[in-house]
Coordinates of C-alpha atoms and ligand atoms in Angstrom, one line a residue:
M581 CA -37.1 -1.9 116.7
V582 CA -40.6 -0.6 114.9
C583 CA -40.3 2.8 114.0
T584 CA -42.9 5.0 112.3
F585 CA -42.9 6.2 108.9
A586 CA -43.3 9.3 106.7
K587 CA -42.4 11.3 103.6
A588 CA -41.2 14.9 104.2
P589 CA -44.0 17.1 102.4
H590 CA -43.5 19.4 99.6
A591 CA -41.5 18.1 96.8
L592 CA -40.5 19.1 93.9
P593 CA -41.8 16.8 90.7
L594 CA -37.8 16.8 89.5
A595 CA -36.0 18.5 92.6
G596 CA -36.8 17.1 95.1
H597 CA -35.9 18.9 98.3
V598 CA -33.2 20.0 96.7
V599 CA -34.8 23.8 97.3
Q600 CA -34.9 23.0 101.3
L601 CA -31.0 21.3 101.3
G602 CA -29.8 24.3 99.4
A603 CA -31.4 27.5 101.2
R604 CA -32.6 26.3 104.1
P605 CA -30.7 23.1 105.5
L606 CA -30.8 23.1 109.1
D607 CA -34.9 24.7 109.1
F608 CA -35.7 21.8 106.8
L609 CA -34.2 18.9 109.5
H610 CA -35.7 20.2 111.8
T611 CA -38.8 19.6 110.9
L612 CA -38.0 15.7 110.4
P613 CA -38.2 14.4 113.7
E614 CA -41.6 15.3 114.5
L615 CA -42.7 13.5 111.1
A616 CA -41.3 10.4 112.1
D617 CA -38.7 8.0 113.7
L618 CA -37.5 7.3 110.0
V619 CA -38.3 10.2 107.4
E620 CA -38.0 9.6 103.4
L621 CA -36.8 13.0 100.9
R622 CA -35.6 13.2 97.8
V623 CA -32.6 14.8 96.1
G624 CA -33.5 15.5 92.5
R625 CA -35.7 11.7 92.0
A626 CA -33.4 10.1 94.4
P627 CA -35.3 9.3 97.4
V628 CA -33.0 9.4 100.6
L629 CA -33.8 7.7 104.3
I630 CA -33.2 9.4 107.0
P631 CA -33.3 8.2 110.4
T632 CA -34.5 10.6 113.3
H633 CA -34.5 8.7 116.2
P634 CA -31.8 8.1 118.1
D635 CA -31.9 4.5 118.4
L636 CA -32.3 3.8 114.8
V637 CA -29.5 6.3 113.6
W638 CA -26.9 4.4 116.3
Q639 CA -28.2 0.9 114.7
F640 CA -28.2 2.1 111.4
L641 CA -24.8 3.2 111.9
R642 CA -23.2 0.1 113.7
E643 CA -24.5 -1.5 110.4
S644 CA -21.6 -0.7 108.4
R645 CA -21.2 -3.4 106.0
T646 CA -25.1 -3.2 105.1
F647 CA -25.2 0.9 105.1
D648 CA -21.5 1.4 103.5
K649 CA -20.3 4.5 102.5
G650 CA -21.6 5.3 99.2
G651 CA -24.5 8.2 98.2
P652 CA -24.1 11.5 96.6
V653 CA -21.7 13.2 99.5
F654 CA -19.1 10.3 98.9
E655 CA -19.0 10.3 95.3
K656 CA -18.3 14.0 95.6
V657 CA -16.1 13.6 97.9
R658 CA -14.2 11.1 96.1
T659 CA -13.4 12.7 93.3
L660 CA -11.6 15.2 95.9
L661 CA -10.1 13.2 98.6
G662 CA -9.6 9.9 96.8
N663 CA -10.4 6.9 98.4
G664 CA -8.8 7.3 101.7
L665 CA -9.7 6.2 105.2
A666 CA -13.0 8.6 105.7
N667 CA -14.3 7.6 102.6
C668 CA -13.3 3.9 101.5
M669 CA -15.8 1.0 100.7
H670 CA -16.2 -1.6 104.3
E671 CA -14.0 -4.2 102.4
D672 CA -11.2 -1.7 102.4
H673 CA -11.7 -0.2 105.9
K674 CA -10.2 -2.9 108.5
H675 CA -6.6 -2.7 106.2
Q676 CA -6.7 1.1 106.4
R677 CA -7.8 1.6 109.6
R678 CA -5.3 -1.0 111.4
L679 CA -2.5 1.0 109.3
M680 CA -3.8 4.2 111.0
N681 CA -4.6 3.3 114.0
P682 CA -1.1 3.9 115.8
G683 CA -0.6 7.7 115.0
F684 CA -3.7 8.4 116.9
N685 CA -2.2 6.4 120.0
P686 CA -2.8 8.2 123.4
R687 CA 1.0 8.3 123.8
H688 CA 1.7 10.6 121.2
F689 CA -1.0 12.9 122.3
E690 CA 1.9 15.0 124.2
G691 CA 3.9 15.5 121.2
Y692 CA 0.7 16.3 119.8
A693 CA -0.1 19.3 122.5
Q694 CA 3.0 20.7 122.3
A695 CA 2.5 21.4 118.7
I696 CA -1.2 23.0 119.2
S697 CA 0.4 25.5 122.1
D698 CA 3.2 26.4 119.9
S699 CA 0.5 26.8 116.7
V700 CA -1.4 29.0 119.3
D701 CA 1.8 30.8 120.3
E702 CA 3.2 31.7 116.0
V703 CA -0.4 32.5 115.2
T704 CA -1.5 35.0 118.3
G705 CA 2.4 35.9 118.8
P706 CA 1.1 39.4 116.3
W707 CA -2.1 39.9 118.0
R708 CA -1.9 43.8 119.4
H709 CA -4.9 45.4 122.3
G710 CA -7.8 46.7 119.9
M711 CA -6.7 45.0 116.5
Q712 CA -9.7 43.4 114.3
V713 CA -9.3 40.3 113.7
Q714 CA -12.0 37.4 111.9
A715 CA -12.7 35.0 114.9
T716 CA -13.3 32.6 111.9
D717 CA -9.9 33.0 110.0
A718 CA -8.4 32.9 113.3
M719 CA -9.6 29.6 114.3
I720 CA -8.1 27.9 110.8
A721 CA -5.2 30.1 110.9
I722 CA -4.2 28.1 114.3
T723 CA -5.8 25.0 113.4
T724 CA -3.8 24.9 110.0
R725 CA -0.4 25.4 111.8
V726 CA -1.4 22.3 113.9
A727 CA -2.5 20.3 110.8
T728 CA 1.2 20.8 109.1
K729 CA 2.8 20.3 112.7
T730 CA 1.3 17.2 113.5
L731 CA 0.9 15.9 110.2
A732 CA 3.9 16.8 108.3
S733 CA 6.3 18.4 111.3
D734 CA 6.8 22.2 109.1
A735 CA 7.5 20.1 105.8
I736 CA 5.0 22.2 104.2
A737 CA 6.4 25.8 102.9
E738 CA 5.2 28.2 104.9
Q739 CA 3.8 29.9 101.3
D740 CA 1.7 26.9 100.8
V741 CA 0.8 26.8 105.1
R742 CA -0.7 30.7 104.0
T743 CA -2.9 29.2 101.2
L744 CA -4.5 26.2 102.7
P745 CA -7.3 27.8 104.4
E746 CA -8.2 29.5 101.3
L747 CA -7.7 26.1 99.1
F748 CA -10.4 24.7 101.9
G749 CA -12.8 27.2 101.7
I750 CA -13.4 26.6 98.1
L751 CA -13.4 22.9 97.7
N752 CA -15.4 23.1 100.9
R753 CA -18.5 25.4 99.2
T754 CA -17.9 23.7 95.6
T755 CA -18.4 20.0 97.2
Y756 CA -21.8 20.7 98.8
R757 CA -22.7 23.0 96.0
R758 CA -22.6 19.9 93.6
V759 CA -23.7 17.1 96.3
V760 CA -27.1 18.9 96.1
A761 CA -27.4 19.6 92.7
P762 CA -29.9 17.9 90.7
F763 CA -28.1 17.2 87.8
G764 CA -24.2 16.6 87.4
V765 CA -24.3 18.3 83.8
M766 CA -23.6 21.5 85.6
E767 CA -19.9 20.6 86.9
K768 CA -18.5 19.8 83.9
L769 CA -18.8 23.8 81.9
P770 CA -16.1 25.3 82.0
T771 CA -17.7 28.0 84.7
R772 CA -14.8 30.1 86.7
A773 CA -16.3 28.4 89.6
N774 CA -15.2 25.0 88.3
Q775 CA -12.1 26.1 87.2
R776 CA -11.3 27.7 90.5
Y777 CA -12.3 24.4 92.3
L778 CA -9.7 22.5 90.1
Q779 CA -7.1 24.7 90.4
A780 CA -7.7 24.4 94.8
R781 CA -7.8 20.2 94.3
S782 CA -4.7 20.3 91.9
R783 CA -2.7 22.7 94.7
L784 CA -4.0 20.7 97.3
W785 CA -2.7 17.2 95.8
R786 CA 0.5 19.1 94.7
I787 CA 1.4 20.0 98.3
A788 CA 0.5 16.7 99.9
D789 CA 2.5 14.7 97.2
S790 CA 5.3 17.0 97.8
V791 CA 5.3 16.6 101.7
I792 CA 4.9 12.9 101.3
A793 CA 8.4 13.0 99.2
H794 CA 10.3 14.6 101.7
H795 CA 9.2 12.5 104.3
R796 CA 10.6 9.8 101.9
A797 CA 13.7 11.4 101.5
H798 CA 14.3 12.2 105.3
P799 CA 13.5 8.8 107.3
G800 CA 13.1 8.6 110.2
Q801 CA 13.7 11.9 111.3
H802 CA 10.3 13.0 112.1
E803 CA 7.8 12.0 115.0
D804 CA 4.1 13.0 113.5
L805 CA 1.2 11.1 111.4
L806 CA 3.1 11.1 108.5
S807 CA 5.9 9.2 109.3
R808 CA 3.7 6.6 111.5
M809 CA 1.7 5.9 108.3
L810 CA 4.9 5.5 106.7
E811 CA 6.0 3.2 109.0
A812 CA 3.0 1.2 109.7
R813 CA 2.6 -2.6 108.4
D814 CA -0.5 -5.2 108.4
P815 CA 0.6 -8.8 109.8
Q816 CA 1.6 -9.3 106.2
G817 CA 3.8 -6.6 106.2
E818 CA 2.1 -4.6 103.8
G819 CA 2.3 -1.1 104.3
L820 CA -0.2 2.0 102.7
T821 CA 0.4 2.2 98.9
E822 CA 1.8 5.3 97.5
Q823 CA -1.7 5.8 96.0
E824 CA -3.4 5.3 99.8
L825 CA -0.9 7.6 101.5
R826 CA -1.8 10.3 99.4
D827 CA -5.4 9.7 99.9
E828 CA -4.7 10.0 103.6
V829 CA -2.6 12.5 103.7
L830 CA -5.6 14.2 102.1
I831 CA -8.3 13.4 105.0
L832 CA -6.3 14.0 107.2
F833 CA -5.5 17.5 106.2
T834 CA -9.2 18.1 106.1
G835 CA -10.0 16.3 108.5
E836 CA -7.8 18.2 110.8
V837 CA -8.6 22.0 109.3
E838 CA -11.6 22.5 108.5
T839 CA -13.6 20.6 111.2
I840 CA -11.6 22.1 115.0
G841 CA -11.1 25.4 113.2
S842 CA -15.3 25.6 113.1
A843 CA -16.0 23.8 116.1
L844 CA -13.9 26.8 117.9
S845 CA -15.6 29.3 115.6
W846 CA -18.4 28.5 117.4
A847 CA -17.4 28.2 120.8
F848 CA -16.4 31.6 120.5
Y849 CA -19.4 33.0 118.9
M850 CA -21.3 31.4 121.7
I851 CA -19.3 32.1 124.6
A852 CA -19.8 36.1 123.7
M853 CA -23.3 35.5 123.5
H854 CA -23.3 34.1 126.6
P855 CA -20.6 36.2 129.0
E856 CA -21.4 34.5 132.2
V857 CA -20.1 31.6 130.5
E858 CA -17.3 33.7 129.1
D859 CA -16.2 34.6 132.9
A860 CA -16.2 31.5 134.2
L861 CA -14.1 30.1 131.5
Q862 CA -11.6 32.9 132.3
R863 CA -11.4 31.9 135.7
E864 CA -10.8 28.8 135.3
A865 CA -8.0 30.2 132.3
D866 CA -6.4 32.5 135.2
Q867 CA -6.8 29.2 137.8
V868 CA -5.2 27.3 135.7
L869 CA -2.9 28.7 133.3
S870 CA -1.6 32.1 134.9
G871 CA -1.7 33.8 131.3
R872 CA 0.6 31.2 129.3
V873 CA -1.0 28.6 126.6
A874 CA -2.0 25.6 128.2
R875 CA 0.2 21.8 127.8
F876 CA -1.0 18.9 127.9
E877 CA -0.7 18.2 131.1
D878 CA -3.1 21.0 132.0
L879 CA -6.0 19.1 130.6
P880 CA -7.6 17.4 133.2
K881 CA -8.2 20.7 134.9
L882 CA -9.9 22.5 132.3
K883 CA -13.1 20.7 132.5
L884 CA -15.3 24.2 132.0
A885 CA -13.2 24.3 128.7
A886 CA -13.8 20.6 127.7
R887 CA -17.9 21.5 128.7
V888 CA -17.6 24.2 126.2
M889 CA -16.2 22.3 123.3
T890 CA -18.7 19.3 123.6
E891 CA -21.7 21.9 124.5
S892 CA -20.1 23.7 120.8
V893 CA -20.2 20.2 118.8
R894 CA -23.9 19.4 120.1
M895 CA -25.6 22.5 118.8
W896 CA -22.9 22.5 116.0
P897 CA -21.6 19.6 114.3
P898 CA -19.2 20.6 112.5
V899 CA -20.0 17.1 110.4
W900 CA -23.8 17.9 109.9
L901 CA -25.1 15.6 107.2
I902 CA -23.5 11.9 105.7
T903 CA -24.8 9.8 103.2
R904 CA -24.5 5.9 102.9
E905 CA -25.6 3.6 100.8
A906 CA -27.3 0.0 101.4
T907 CA -25.1 -2.6 100.0
H908 CA -27.9 -5.0 99.7
E909 CA -31.4 -5.5 100.6
T910 CA -32.4 -4.9 104.3
E911 CA -34.5 -3.7 106.1
L912 CA -34.3 -0.5 108.9
G913 CA -37.2 0.4 111.8
G914 CA -39.6 -2.2 110.0
R915 CA -39.1 -0.7 106.9
N916 CA -38.2 -2.7 103.3
V917 CA -34.6 -0.8 102.3
P918 CA -33.8 -2.4 98.6
Q919 CA -30.0 -2.5 97.6
G920 CA -28.8 0.2 96.1
S921 CA -30.8 2.7 98.1
I922 CA -29.3 6.3 99.3
L923 CA -29.5 7.0 103.7
A924 CA -28.3 9.4 105.3
Y925 CA -27.6 10.6 109.1
S926 CA -27.6 14.3 110.9
P927 CA -25.5 14.6 114.0
Y928 CA -26.9 18.3 114.0
M929 CA -30.6 16.8 113.7
V930 CA -30.6 14.5 116.4
H931 CA -28.3 16.6 118.6
R932 CA -31.3 18.9 118.8
H933 CA -34.0 16.4 119.1
P934 CA -36.3 18.0 121.6
G935 CA -37.2 14.4 123.1
Y936 CA -34.0 13.6 123.9
Y937 CA -32.5 17.7 125.1
E938 CA -34.4 19.9 127.5
R939 CA -34.0 23.2 125.8
P940 CA -32.3 21.7 122.7
H941 CA -31.8 25.2 121.1
S942 CA -30.0 26.8 124.5
F943 CA -26.0 27.1 124.8
D944 CA -25.8 25.2 128.2
P945 CA -22.5 23.6 128.9
D946 CA -23.3 22.4 132.3
R947 CA -25.6 20.2 130.6
W948 CA -22.4 17.5 130.0
L949 CA -21.5 17.6 134.3
P950 CA -21.5 14.6 135.9
G951 CA -25.3 13.0 136.8
R952 CA -26.8 14.9 134.1
H953 CA -26.7 13.5 130.7
E954 CA -25.8 9.3 131.2
H955 CA -29.3 9.1 130.6
L956 CA -29.4 10.5 126.7
P957 CA -29.3 7.1 124.4
R958 CA -25.8 6.5 122.6
G959 CA -27.2 7.5 119.4
A960 CA -28.7 11.3 120.7
F961 CA -25.0 12.7 120.6
I962 CA -22.4 11.9 117.3
P963 CA -20.6 14.8 116.9
F964 CA -17.8 11.9 115.5
G965 CA -20.2 9.1 114.1
A966 CA -20.2 5.9 115.9
G967 CA -19.9 2.2 115.1
S968 CA -16.1 1.0 113.0
R969 CA -16.6 4.3 111.2
I970 CA -16.5 6.9 114.3
C971 CA -13.8 9.3 113.5
I972 CA -10.2 7.9 114.4
A973 CA -9.1 11.4 116.0
E974 CA -12.0 11.9 118.4
Q975 CA -9.8 12.4 121.7
F976 CA -7.2 13.8 119.8
A977 CA -9.7 16.3 118.2
M978 CA -11.3 17.3 121.4
L979 CA -7.9 17.6 123.3
E980 CA -6.4 19.8 120.9
A981 CA -10.1 22.6 120.7
T982 CA -9.6 22.3 124.2
I983 CA -5.9 23.4 124.4
I984 CA -7.0 26.5 121.3
L985 CA -9.8 27.7 123.8
A986 CA -8.0 27.8 127.1
S987 CA -5.2 29.2 125.7
L988 CA -6.3 32.0 124.4
C989 CA -9.1 32.3 127.1
A990 CA -6.3 33.0 129.1
R991 CA -4.8 35.7 126.9
W992 CA -7.8 37.1 125.5
K993 CA -11.4 38.3 125.0
L994 CA -12.4 38.3 121.5
E995 CA -15.5 40.4 121.5
P996 CA -17.6 40.6 118.4
L997 CA -18.2 44.0 116.6
A998 CA -21.4 45.6 117.5
G999 CA -23.9 44.4 114.8
A1000 CA -21.6 41.3 113.6
K1001 CA -24.1 38.9 113.0
V1002 CA -23.3 35.4 112.6
R1003 CA -25.8 33.1 110.4
P1004 CA -24.6 29.5 110.1
V1005 CA -23.3 28.4 106.6
P1006 CA -24.3 24.7 106.2
R1007 CA -22.0 23.3 103.3
M1008 CA -19.7 19.8 103.5
L1009 CA -18.7 21.7 107.4
L1010 CA -21.3 23.5 109.2
R1011 CA -19.2 26.9 110.1
P1012 CA -20.5 30.1 111.0
S1013 CA -20.7 33.0 108.7
S1014 CA -17.3 35.7 109.0
L1015 CA -17.4 36.6 112.6
P1016 CA -15.0 40.0 113.1
V1017 CA -14.0 40.7 116.7
R1018 CA -11.7 42.8 118.5
L1019 CA -9.0 41.9 120.8
T1020 CA -8.5 42.6 124.2
E1021 CA -5.5 41.7 126.2
R1022 CA -6.6 40.5 129.8
Ligands
HEM1188 C1 -14.4 18.6 115.9 C2 -13.6 17.5 114.8 C3 -14.0 16.7 114.0 C4 -15.1 16.2 114.0 C5 -16.5 16.6 114.4 C6 -15.2 15.0 113.3 C7 -16.2 14.2 112.8 C8 -16.4 12.7 112.3 C9 -17.6 12.2 111.6 C10 -18.8 12.5 112.0 C11 -16.7 11.0 111.1 C12 -17.5 10.1 110.7 C13 -17.9 10.0 109.5 C14 -19.0 9.0 108.9 O1 -20.0 8.6 109.4 O2 -19.0 9.0 107.2 C15 -15.3 11.4 110.8 C16 -14.5 9.9 110.4 C17 -13.3 10.7 110.6 N1 -12.3 11.6 110.9 FE1 -13.4 13.4 111.8 N2 -14.2 14.7 113.3 C18 -13.2 15.8 113.3 C19 -11.8 16.3 113.5 C20 -11.1 15.1 113.1 C21 -9.0 15.1 113.0 C22 -8.7 16.4 113.5 C23 -9.2 14.9 112.3 C24 -8.1 14.0 111.5 C25 -6.5 14.2 112.6 C26 -10.1 13.5 111.5 C27 -9.8 12.0 110.6 C28 -10.8 11.8 110.5 C29 -10.7 10.2 109.6 C30 -9.9 9.6 109.1 C31 -12.2 9.8 109.9 C32 -12.4 8.2 109.0 C33 -12.4 7.6 110.1 C34 -13.0 6.1 109.6 O3 -13.7 5.9 108.7 O4 -12.3 5.1 109.9 N3 -11.5 14.0 112.2 N4 -14.9 12.6 111.6

């Protein structure tokens, strides 16, 4: 397809658009579709191409050999999480994905759903009527429990489970700062922030190593993602190497905890702002669950909860900006793209494209009713990416989020405290700032 092209205005001579990307990246992204279908901005002196038209985004994501994992996001993420499935280059991808797929086979979902329901019970067990909690922390506490159970069946020490949310917080903040920093020198200085980052990273690596050692010492005793990774073999009989295993554990951990935690935090904020949706959600939860936690078999009936989650990840996709690198000279939208060019795509930007969504900034779960969304081009809704690099856990993630949302709505109302103002915090993931709520038992 031949498309319009523009350079984003107001680049600073040395820094480019670092100020806009650092201070108000979401506002900045809103302006890009109006400029052209393909827009060039700059991070430092390096040009970055961003497709804004859904058809172009789709084409770009489907060409995963040409537009491979690279650019500042992956450079920084690899120093933290290694070369696992989400970070590896195209040439290693097929092998890794094949060995990771068995763990995400839908036949295991019922077992994972049980771990999700148990985690909701464990975290909300001490909740009492009238208590105040940070909804964002509560969601991360639940998704951390789910991650530890589904990944490694409680092989992670309780004390480590408790520190994980803080570790993820530090790593998420610091990594984004490093992605948009125009000069690499800052991250080498012995500042407190850099030391905290290095400590958090080694702690996370130690936890990953210890669960792998635990599972190796107890073969065949667990039914979780790690056991399925340990058992998986490719057609040549090869399994994952020790290094690959550690990298995959790190990827799955970070993939599981913060993404779903952020999506749920946004969902609770959005329903608190839309009481009519909250009422309807509670009615659905009452009818289907009568006050108990949701289970796997309830999912077909939790239709509104599923739509609320879909609409939440449309408006606030946790993965909001990702880079790629051109592996050879090519073209995109009729424009020449030299080898080594950096490109990026933003689910956040396309999900709010006014040309494709009516009232794109309004929260409307019913836009996902049958018959109302099928006209959307495929590249207009990409919270989980697209093409061969699409999220391996797309179905599992929506299942988890729907079970947690419905289970909480069946028993609790989370009312934001008066004056609590929530703002988006775009780091490696797009999270809401803290959301203090009062719990009302239903
Ligand atoms: C709401 C929750 C989630 C969202 C929004 C999300 C989003 C995404 C996106 C956008 C990608 C593609 C990244 C790219 O194009 O570079 C991705 C890939 C990936 N995600 Fe998720 N994710 C979620 C949950 C999860 C969970 C729960 C896990 C693990 C249990 C996970 C594991 C992965 C992995 C391993 C990949 C790499 C897939 C590959 O390249 O083959 N994600 N995710």
